[in-house]
């Protein structure tokens, strides 16, 4: 398997920021990675989230719905990286 970092808004995955095999410690850091998200049209506060998941391709990772709230505890690892406010 390879590692993917999936991003999206709320529980809706929108793409992959990273697809590959991490280097060994101390590793390599990629700086300045940019991405665009589709903003929901509904009013409210929406979380921009990422999930670390292991699959063979980005499409396979997205098919697992890695940002869903009902994933098994601890897998995949999820984090909020930002907030969008729609008024």
PDB file of C-alpha atoms in Angstrom:
ATOM      1  CA  UNK A   1       0.000   0.000   0.000  1.00  0.00           C
ATOM      2  CA  UNK A   2       0.926   3.632  -0.379  1.00  0.00           C
ATOM      3  CA  UNK A   3      -0.038   6.538   1.843  1.00  0.00           C
ATOM      4  CA  UNK A   4      -2.603   9.130   0.806  1.00  0.00           C
ATOM      5  CA  UNK A   5      -3.537  12.404   2.451  1.00  0.00           C
ATOM      6  CA  UNK A   6      -7.159  12.993   1.461  1.00  0.00           C
ATOM      7  CA  UNK A   7      -8.712  16.459   1.844  1.00  0.00           C
ATOM      8  CA  UNK A   8     -12.260  17.746   1.794  1.00  0.00           C
ATOM      9  CA  UNK A   9     -14.940  19.811   3.491  1.00  0.00           C
ATOM     10  CA  UNK A  10     -16.960  18.247   6.289  1.00  0.00           C
ATOM     11  CA  UNK A  11     -17.401  14.565   5.459  1.00  0.00           C
ATOM     12  CA  UNK A  12     -17.037  15.042   1.690  1.00  0.00           C
ATOM     13  CA  UNK A  13     -13.611  14.031   0.360  1.00  0.00           C
ATOM     14  CA  UNK A  14     -12.507  16.084  -2.651  1.00  0.00           C
ATOM     15  CA  UNK A  15      -9.028  14.863  -3.598  1.00  0.00           C
ATOM     16  CA  UNK A  16      -5.564  13.766  -2.504  1.00  0.00           C
ATOM     17  CA  UNK A  17      -2.744  16.039  -1.352  1.00  0.00           C
ATOM     18  CA  UNK A  18      -0.200  13.247  -1.221  1.00  0.00           C
ATOM     19  CA  UNK A  19       0.156   9.865  -2.832  1.00  0.00           C
ATOM     20  CA  UNK A  20       3.288   7.840  -2.268  1.00  0.00           C
ATOM     21  CA  UNK A  21       5.582   6.169   0.186  1.00  0.00           C
ATOM     22  CA  UNK A  22       7.056   8.405   2.897  1.00  0.00           C
ATOM     23  CA  UNK A  23      10.844   8.540   3.138  1.00  0.00           C
ATOM     24  CA  UNK A  24      12.624   7.116   6.145  1.00  0.00           C
ATOM     25  CA  UNK A  25      13.363   9.219   9.211  1.00  0.00           C
ATOM     26  CA  UNK A  26      14.162  12.111   9.233  1.00  0.00           C
ATOM     27  CA  UNK A  27      12.170  12.121   6.017  1.00  0.00           C
ATOM     28  CA  UNK A  28      11.543  14.823   3.478  1.00  0.00           C
ATOM     29  CA  UNK A  29       9.157  17.713   4.002  1.00  0.00           C
ATOM     30  CA  UNK A  30       7.236  19.204   1.095  1.00  0.00           C
ATOM     31  CA  UNK A  31       6.498  22.871   1.672  1.00  0.00           C
ATOM     32  CA  UNK A  32       4.070  25.133  -0.129  1.00  0.00           C
ATOM     33  CA  UNK A  33       1.516  22.506  -1.132  1.00  0.00           C
ATOM     34  CA  UNK A  34      -1.668  24.242  -2.320  1.00  0.00           C
ATOM     35  CA  UNK A  35      -5.124  22.898  -3.120  1.00  0.00           C
ATOM     36  CA  UNK A  36      -8.613  24.198  -3.813  1.00  0.00           C
ATOM     37  CA  UNK A  37     -11.819  23.072  -2.124  1.00  0.00           C
ATOM     38  CA  UNK A  38     -15.399  23.314  -3.320  1.00  0.00           C
ATOM     39  CA  UNK A  39     -17.247  25.497  -0.833  1.00  0.00           C
ATOM     40  CA  UNK A  40     -20.685  24.299   0.301  1.00  0.00           C
ATOM     41  CA  UNK A  41     -23.607  26.563  -0.570  1.00  0.00           C
ATOM     42  CA  UNK A  42     -25.321  25.975   2.774  1.00  0.00           C
ATOM     43  CA  UNK A  43     -24.885  28.602   5.469  1.00  0.00           C
ATOM     44  CA  UNK A  44     -22.810  27.737   8.472  1.00  0.00           C
ATOM     45  CA  UNK A  45     -19.369  26.736   9.623  1.00  0.00           C
ATOM     46  CA  UNK A  46     -17.729  23.991   7.567  1.00  0.00           C
ATOM     47  CA  UNK A  47     -14.490  22.230   8.521  1.00  0.00           C
ATOM     48  CA  UNK A  48     -11.675  21.717   6.021  1.00  0.00           C
ATOM     49  CA  UNK A  49     -10.347  18.285   6.950  1.00  0.00           C
ATOM     50  CA  UNK A  50      -7.687  15.787   5.996  1.00  0.00           C
ATOM     51  CA  UNK A  51      -7.365  12.050   6.540  1.00  0.00           C
ATOM     52  CA  UNK A  52      -4.323   9.793   6.298  1.00  0.00           C
ATOM     53  CA  UNK A  53      -5.235   6.476   4.713  1.00  0.00           C
ATOM     54  CA  UNK A  54      -3.316   3.619   3.094  1.00  0.00           C
ATOM     55  CA  UNK A  55      -4.542   2.408  -0.293  1.00  0.00           C
ATOM     56  CA  UNK A  56      -3.024   1.740  -3.721  1.00  0.00           C
ATOM     57  CA  UNK A  57      -4.403   4.827  -5.513  1.00  0.00           C
ATOM     58  CA  UNK A  58      -6.089   8.124  -4.722  1.00  0.00           C
ATOM     59  CA  UNK A  59      -9.324   6.855  -6.313  1.00  0.00           C
ATOM     60  CA  UNK A  60      -9.292   3.815  -4.004  1.00  0.00           C
ATOM     61  CA  UNK A  61      -8.663   6.062  -0.981  1.00  0.00           C
ATOM     62  CA  UNK A  62     -11.540   8.378  -1.952  1.00  0.00           C
ATOM     63  CA  UNK A  63     -13.843   5.370  -2.430  1.00  0.00           C
ATOM     64  CA  UNK A  64     -13.270   4.420   1.240  1.00  0.00           C
ATOM     65  CA  UNK A  65     -14.954   7.707   2.296  1.00  0.00           C
ATOM     66  CA  UNK A  66     -12.094   8.532   4.722  1.00  0.00           C
ATOM     67  CA  UNK A  67     -13.671  11.731   6.097  1.00  0.00           C
ATOM     68  CA  UNK A  68     -16.883  10.009   7.169  1.00  0.00           C
ATOM     69  CA  UNK A  69     -17.694  10.306  10.861  1.00  0.00           C
ATOM     70  CA  UNK A  70     -18.522   6.596  11.151  1.00  0.00           C
ATOM     71  CA  UNK A  71     -15.053   5.259  10.308  1.00  0.00           C
ATOM     72  CA  UNK A  72     -13.547   2.774  12.799  1.00  0.00           C
ATOM     73  CA  UNK A  73     -11.791   4.513  15.723  1.00  0.00           C
ATOM     74  CA  UNK A  74      -8.235   5.551  14.899  1.00  0.00           C
ATOM     75  CA  UNK A  75      -8.429   4.650  11.192  1.00  0.00           C
ATOM     76  CA  UNK A  76      -7.946   6.685   9.195  1.00  0.00           C
ATOM     77  CA  UNK A  77      -6.293   9.442  11.175  1.00  0.00           C
ATOM     78  CA  UNK A  78      -8.331  12.629  10.647  1.00  0.00           C
ATOM     79  CA  UNK A  79      -7.599  16.276  11.417  1.00  0.00           C
ATOM     80  CA  UNK A  80      -9.244  19.670  10.932  1.00  0.00           C
ATOM     81  CA  UNK A  81      -6.893  22.061   9.131  1.00  0.00           C
ATOM     82  CA  UNK A  82      -9.226  25.003   8.579  1.00  0.00           C
ATOM     83  CA  UNK A  83     -12.723  26.430   8.707  1.00  0.00           C
ATOM     84  CA  UNK A  84     -14.959  27.984   6.043  1.00  0.00           C
ATOM     85  CA  UNK A  85     -17.812  30.267   7.114  1.00  0.00           C
ATOM     86  CA  UNK A  86     -20.676  30.653   4.612  1.00  0.00           C
ATOM     87  CA  UNK A  87     -23.090  33.495   5.346  1.00  0.00           C
TER      88      UNK A  87
END
